[in-house]
Amino acid sequence: EAQVTQNPRYLITVTGKKLTVTCSQNMNHEYMSWYRQDPGLGLRQIYYSMNVEVTDKGDVPEGYKVSRKEKRNFPLSLESPSPNQTSLYFCASRRYGNTGELFFGEGSRLTVL
Amino acid sequence: DQQVKQNSPSLSVQEGRISILNCDYTNSMFDYFLWYKKYPAEGPTFLISISSIKDKNEDGRFTVFLNKSAKHLSLHIVPSQPGDSAVYFCAARWRDRDDKIIFGKGTRLHILP
């Protein structure tokens, strides 16, 4: 089954404690991206990657770090989480050059205390 | 600066009637427009798209209309069903910016029995 898998789905942490959310896709997609969803703000792009070893900032990259060492994986790290990073995070992938159809993971709800 | 705008945060429609969700955009460089549907506790899923060179695309109960001169698109759902209750995101692809996908803030659709 074609899917994008994120882990963990739920996480509560404290300010400053580094964490990583993993993302994996099994569709051999070149393009992967992270979004955060906040009430009244919709989906905002954090980082994206057009292929292995190629990453770039989205609209809200501050406080986040990504890497793309393998085509299928695109982990998102919060080096020193702060309460304003409490959000619902989505990983997504697609074939580069398609019409824009993204496949999303189920989301990771992160709370930073 | 919001390039994709959904000005109605929510919409209530009687079951069996037509639901019309609206979206405005400001960037003439978008070449594809998409609608995504999101249920609670799930990731968004692609619903329907339209090329900027078309003015209508239909898929079953869902039709998207594009008015380029007004920089406006709309999603029509006929007839509306209870399972259509969800948040709908309008999105646009920016071909010259690494195929960036920009999302609106979403409209929550309630289908009333």
Tab-separated table of C-alpha atoms in Angstrom:
chain	number	residue	atom	x	y	z
A	1	GLU	CA	0.000	0.000	0.000
A	2	ALA	CA	1.324	3.430	-0.986
A	3	GLN	CA	1.840	5.478	2.127
A	4	VAL	CA	3.713	8.128	4.050
A	5	THR	CA	4.491	7.061	7.606
A	6	GLN	CA	5.300	9.463	10.431
A	7	ASN	CA	6.447	8.680	13.952
A	8	PRO	CA	5.624	9.441	16.651
A	9	ARG	CA	1.972	10.368	16.157
A	10	TYR	CA	1.810	12.121	19.511
A	11	LEU	CA	4.587	13.580	21.619
A	12	ILE	CA	4.790	15.770	24.679
A	13	THR	CA	8.182	17.212	25.500
A	14	VAL	CA	9.759	20.056	27.459
A	15	THR	CA	11.473	23.196	26.265
A	16	GLY	CA	15.003	22.553	25.062
A	17	LYS	CA	14.865	18.773	24.810
A	18	LYS	CA	15.862	17.796	21.286
A	19	LEU	CA	13.493	15.578	19.354
A	20	THR	CA	13.153	14.053	15.901
A	21	VAL	CA	10.030	13.124	13.974
A	22	THR	CA	10.652	10.485	11.345
A	23	CYS	CA	8.995	10.336	7.933
A	24	SER	CA	9.206	7.547	5.407
A	25	GLN	CA	7.496	7.024	2.039
A	26	ASN	CA	7.330	3.885	-0.091
A	27	MET	CA	6.388	5.455	-3.438
A	28	ASN	CA	9.896	6.322	-4.649
A	29	HIS	CA	8.952	10.007	-4.706
A	30	GLU	CA	11.685	12.531	-5.308
A	31	TYR	CA	9.973	15.395	-3.507
A	32	MET	CA	9.310	15.431	0.245
A	33	SER	CA	8.177	18.232	2.485
A	34	TRP	CA	7.223	19.087	6.060
A	35	TYR	CA	4.248	21.261	6.984
A	36	ARG	CA	2.823	22.508	10.220
A	37	GLN	CA	-0.864	23.174	10.739
A	38	ASP	CA	-1.962	25.780	13.255
A	39	PRO	CA	-5.482	27.115	13.952
A	40	GLY	CA	-6.314	29.993	11.625
A	41	LEU	CA	-3.027	29.663	9.745
A	42	GLY	CA	-3.615	26.636	7.553
A	43	LEU	CA	-0.691	24.547	6.306
A	44	ARG	CA	2.693	26.235	6.251
A	45	GLN	CA	5.768	24.687	4.707
A	46	ILE	CA	8.786	24.210	6.983
A	47	TYR	CA	11.367	22.540	4.729
A	48	TYR	CA	11.331	20.606	1.514
A	49	SER	CA	13.640	18.326	-0.430
A	50	MET	CA	13.673	17.786	-4.160
A	51	ASN	CA	15.932	14.757	-3.959
A	52	VAL	CA	18.620	13.028	-1.901
A	53	GLU	CA	21.035	15.491	-0.304
A	54	VAL	CA	18.998	18.449	-1.613
A	55	THR	CA	16.993	20.404	0.966
A	56	ASP	CA	15.689	23.950	1.118
A	57	LYS	CA	13.805	26.232	3.469
A	58	GLY	CA	10.091	26.695	3.262
A	59	ASP	CA	8.144	29.542	4.815
A	60	VAL	CA	8.737	28.829	8.513
A	61	PRO	CA	12.114	27.044	8.871
A	62	GLU	CA	13.366	28.681	12.086
A	63	GLY	CA	14.056	26.176	14.852
A	64	TYR	CA	13.917	23.132	12.582
A	65	LYS	CA	16.472	20.981	10.843
A	66	VAL	CA	16.079	18.326	8.156
A	67	SER	CA	18.217	15.861	6.271
A	68	ARG	CA	17.693	13.665	3.219
A	69	LYS	CA	20.282	10.914	3.197
A	70	GLU	CA	18.008	8.363	1.552
A	71	LYS	CA	15.220	8.879	-0.926
A	72	ARG	CA	12.551	7.339	1.263
A	73	ASN	CA	13.305	9.170	4.540
A	74	PHE	CA	13.011	12.819	5.517
A	75	PRO	CA	13.315	13.302	9.291
A	76	LEU	CA	12.479	16.597	10.981
A	77	SER	CA	14.505	17.640	14.034
A	78	LEU	CA	13.741	20.279	16.614
A	79	GLU	CA	17.134	21.034	18.148
A	80	SER	CA	15.834	23.076	21.077
A	81	PRO	CA	12.030	22.982	21.059
A	82	SER	CA	10.055	25.949	22.322
A	83	PRO	CA	6.341	26.258	23.168
A	84	ASN	CA	5.641	28.115	19.888
A	85	GLN	CA	6.543	24.898	18.090
A	86	THR	CA	3.538	23.176	19.614
A	87	SER	CA	1.657	22.192	16.485
A	88	LEU	CA	0.372	19.452	14.222
A	89	TYR	CA	3.067	18.380	11.776
A	90	PHE	CA	2.581	16.693	8.423
A	91	CYS	CA	5.103	15.058	6.165
A	92	ALA	CA	4.214	14.819	2.485
A	93	SER	CA	5.721	13.453	-0.696
A	94	ARG	CA	5.075	13.558	-4.418
A	95	ARG	CA	6.630	12.809	-7.735
A	96	TYR	CA	8.544	15.867	-8.834
A	97	GLY	CA	6.979	17.478	-11.886
A	98	ASN	CA	3.478	16.113	-11.346
A	99	THR	CA	0.539	18.473	-11.077
A	100	GLY	CA	1.130	19.018	-7.378
A	101	GLU	CA	-0.688	16.057	-5.876
A	102	LEU	CA	0.862	15.521	-2.473
A	103	PHE	CA	0.550	12.381	-0.379
A	104	PHE	CA	0.407	13.209	3.316
A	105	GLY	CA	1.225	11.249	6.423
A	106	GLU	CA	-1.334	11.044	9.224
A	107	GLY	CA	0.282	13.794	11.232
A	108	SER	CA	2.332	14.140	14.410
A	109	ARG	CA	0.871	16.201	17.215
A	110	LEU	CA	3.670	17.797	19.205
A	111	THR	CA	3.264	19.633	22.494
A	112	VAL	CA	6.205	21.547	23.959
A	113	LEU	CA	5.766	22.493	27.633
B	1	ASP	CA	1.410	38.102	2.241
B	2	GLN	CA	-1.244	35.493	1.546
B	3	GLN	CA	-1.088	34.293	-2.027
B	4	VAL	CA	-3.936	31.798	-1.681
B	5	LYS	CA	-6.925	33.009	0.286
B	6	GLN	CA	-9.946	31.183	1.598
B	7	ASN	CA	-12.017	33.902	3.173
B	8	SER	CA	-14.706	31.698	4.703
B	9	PRO	CA	-13.446	29.804	7.761
B	10	SER	CA	-16.596	27.697	7.825
B	11	LEU	CA	-19.683	26.839	5.813
B	12	SER	CA	-22.855	24.914	6.691
B	13	VAL	CA	-24.945	23.256	3.986
B	14	GLN	CA	-28.008	21.055	4.105
B	15	GLU	CA	-27.514	17.456	3.018
B	16	GLY	CA	-28.488	17.015	-0.630
B	17	ARG	CA	-27.870	20.677	-1.540
B	18	ILE	CA	-24.894	22.177	-3.343
B	19	SER	CA	-21.765	23.158	-1.381
B	20	ILE	CA	-19.644	25.925	-2.904
B	21	LEU	CA	-16.207	26.597	-1.482
B	22	ASN	CA	-14.315	29.620	-2.718
B	23	CYS	CA	-10.670	30.488	-3.121
B	24	ASP	CA	-8.846	33.581	-4.387
B	25	TYR	CA	-5.232	33.905	-5.438
B	26	THR	CA	-2.880	36.753	-6.200
B	27	ASN	CA	0.007	35.163	-8.095
B	28	SER	CA	-0.368	34.873	-11.872
B	29	MET	CA	2.555	32.403	-11.950
B	30	PHE	CA	0.525	29.531	-10.483
B	31	ASP	CA	0.003	26.844	-13.118
B	32	TYR	CA	-2.097	24.273	-11.243
B	33	PHE	CA	-4.734	24.607	-8.557
B	34	LEU	CA	-5.722	21.824	-6.230
B	35	TRP	CA	-8.242	21.025	-3.536
B	36	TYR	CA	-7.446	18.839	-0.574
B	37	LYS	CA	-9.843	17.406	1.979
B	38	LYS	CA	-8.935	16.779	5.608
B	39	TYR	CA	-10.755	14.784	8.262
B	40	PRO	CA	-9.835	15.139	11.957
B	41	ALA	CA	-6.863	13.012	13.030
B	42	GLU	CA	-5.922	12.310	9.413
B	43	GLY	CA	-3.610	13.880	6.884
B	44	PRO	CA	-5.031	15.905	3.978
B	45	THR	CA	-5.932	13.926	0.878
B	46	PHE	CA	-5.961	15.159	-2.682
B	47	LEU	CA	-9.426	15.725	-4.098
B	48	ILE	CA	-9.290	17.407	-7.501
B	49	SER	CA	-7.083	19.727	-9.523
B	50	ILE	CA	-7.294	22.054	-12.496
B	51	SER	CA	-4.724	23.391	-14.891
B	52	SER	CA	-4.489	27.155	-15.310
B	53	ILE	CA	-5.310	26.719	-19.003
B	54	LYS	CA	-8.686	25.162	-18.230
B	55	ASP	CA	-11.802	26.708	-16.732
B	56	LYS	CA	-13.551	23.603	-15.445
B	57	ASN	CA	-12.717	20.120	-14.242
B	58	GLU	CA	-15.241	17.572	-13.062
B	59	ASP	CA	-14.889	14.342	-11.106
B	60	GLY	CA	-18.108	12.748	-9.993
B	61	ARG	CA	-19.866	15.005	-7.489
B	62	PHE	CA	-16.919	17.423	-7.438
B	63	THR	CA	-16.377	20.216	-9.962
B	64	VAL	CA	-13.749	22.923	-9.821
B	65	PHE	CA	-14.216	26.167	-11.742
B	66	LEU	CA	-11.406	28.569	-12.523
B	67	ASN	CA	-11.915	32.233	-13.395
B	68	LYS	CA	-8.468	33.528	-14.343
B	69	SER	CA	-9.497	37.101	-14.926
B	70	ALA	CA	-10.884	37.286	-11.389
B	71	LYS	CA	-8.096	35.082	-9.960
B	72	HIS	CA	-10.812	32.991	-8.352
B	73	LEU	CA	-11.617	29.316	-8.150
B	74	SER	CA	-14.459	27.441	-6.575
B	75	LEU	CA	-15.216	23.854	-5.636
B	76	HIS	CA	-18.780	22.657	-6.110
B	77	ILE	CA	-20.026	19.527	-4.390
B	78	VAL	CA	-23.368	18.221	-5.663
B	79	PRO	CA	-25.207	16.716	-3.910
B	80	SER	CA	-23.599	17.253	-0.516
B	81	GLN	CA	-23.358	14.175	1.687
B	82	PRO	CA	-22.602	13.744	5.413
B	83	GLY	CA	-19.168	12.302	4.595
B	84	ASP	CA	-18.268	15.594	2.935
B	85	SER	CA	-18.027	17.265	6.346
B	86	ALA	CA	-14.319	18.092	6.569
B	87	VAL	CA	-11.824	20.910	6.197
B	88	TYR	CA	-11.079	21.803	2.577
B	89	PHE	CA	-7.792	23.377	1.590
B	90	CYS	CA	-7.291	25.243	-1.640
B	91	ALA	CA	-3.713	25.052	-2.962
B	92	ALA	CA	-1.709	26.303	-5.904
B	93	ARG	CA	1.468	25.127	-7.585
B	94	TRP	CA	4.191	27.643	-8.392
B	95	ARG	CA	6.085	26.044	-11.254
B	96	ASP	CA	9.014	28.447	-11.292
B	97	ARG	CA	9.645	28.116	-7.554
B	98	ASP	CA	10.653	24.460	-7.364
B	99	ASP	CA	7.039	23.446	-7.879
B	100	LYS	CA	6.192	24.982	-4.522
B	101	ILE	CA	2.665	24.218	-3.319
B	102	ILE	CA	1.021	27.050	-1.405
B	103	PHE	CA	-2.025	26.370	0.736
B	104	GLY	CA	-4.918	28.507	1.854
B	105	LYS	CA	-6.043	28.509	5.469
B	106	GLY	CA	-8.892	26.092	4.870
B	107	THR	CA	-12.684	26.128	5.065
B	108	ARG	CA	-14.539	23.824	7.452
B	109	LEU	CA	-17.618	22.389	5.746
B	110	HIS	CA	-20.506	21.109	7.885
B	111	ILE	CA	-23.181	19.069	6.153
B	112	LEU	CA	-26.397	19.325	8.124
B	113	PRO	CA	-28.879	16.408	8.225
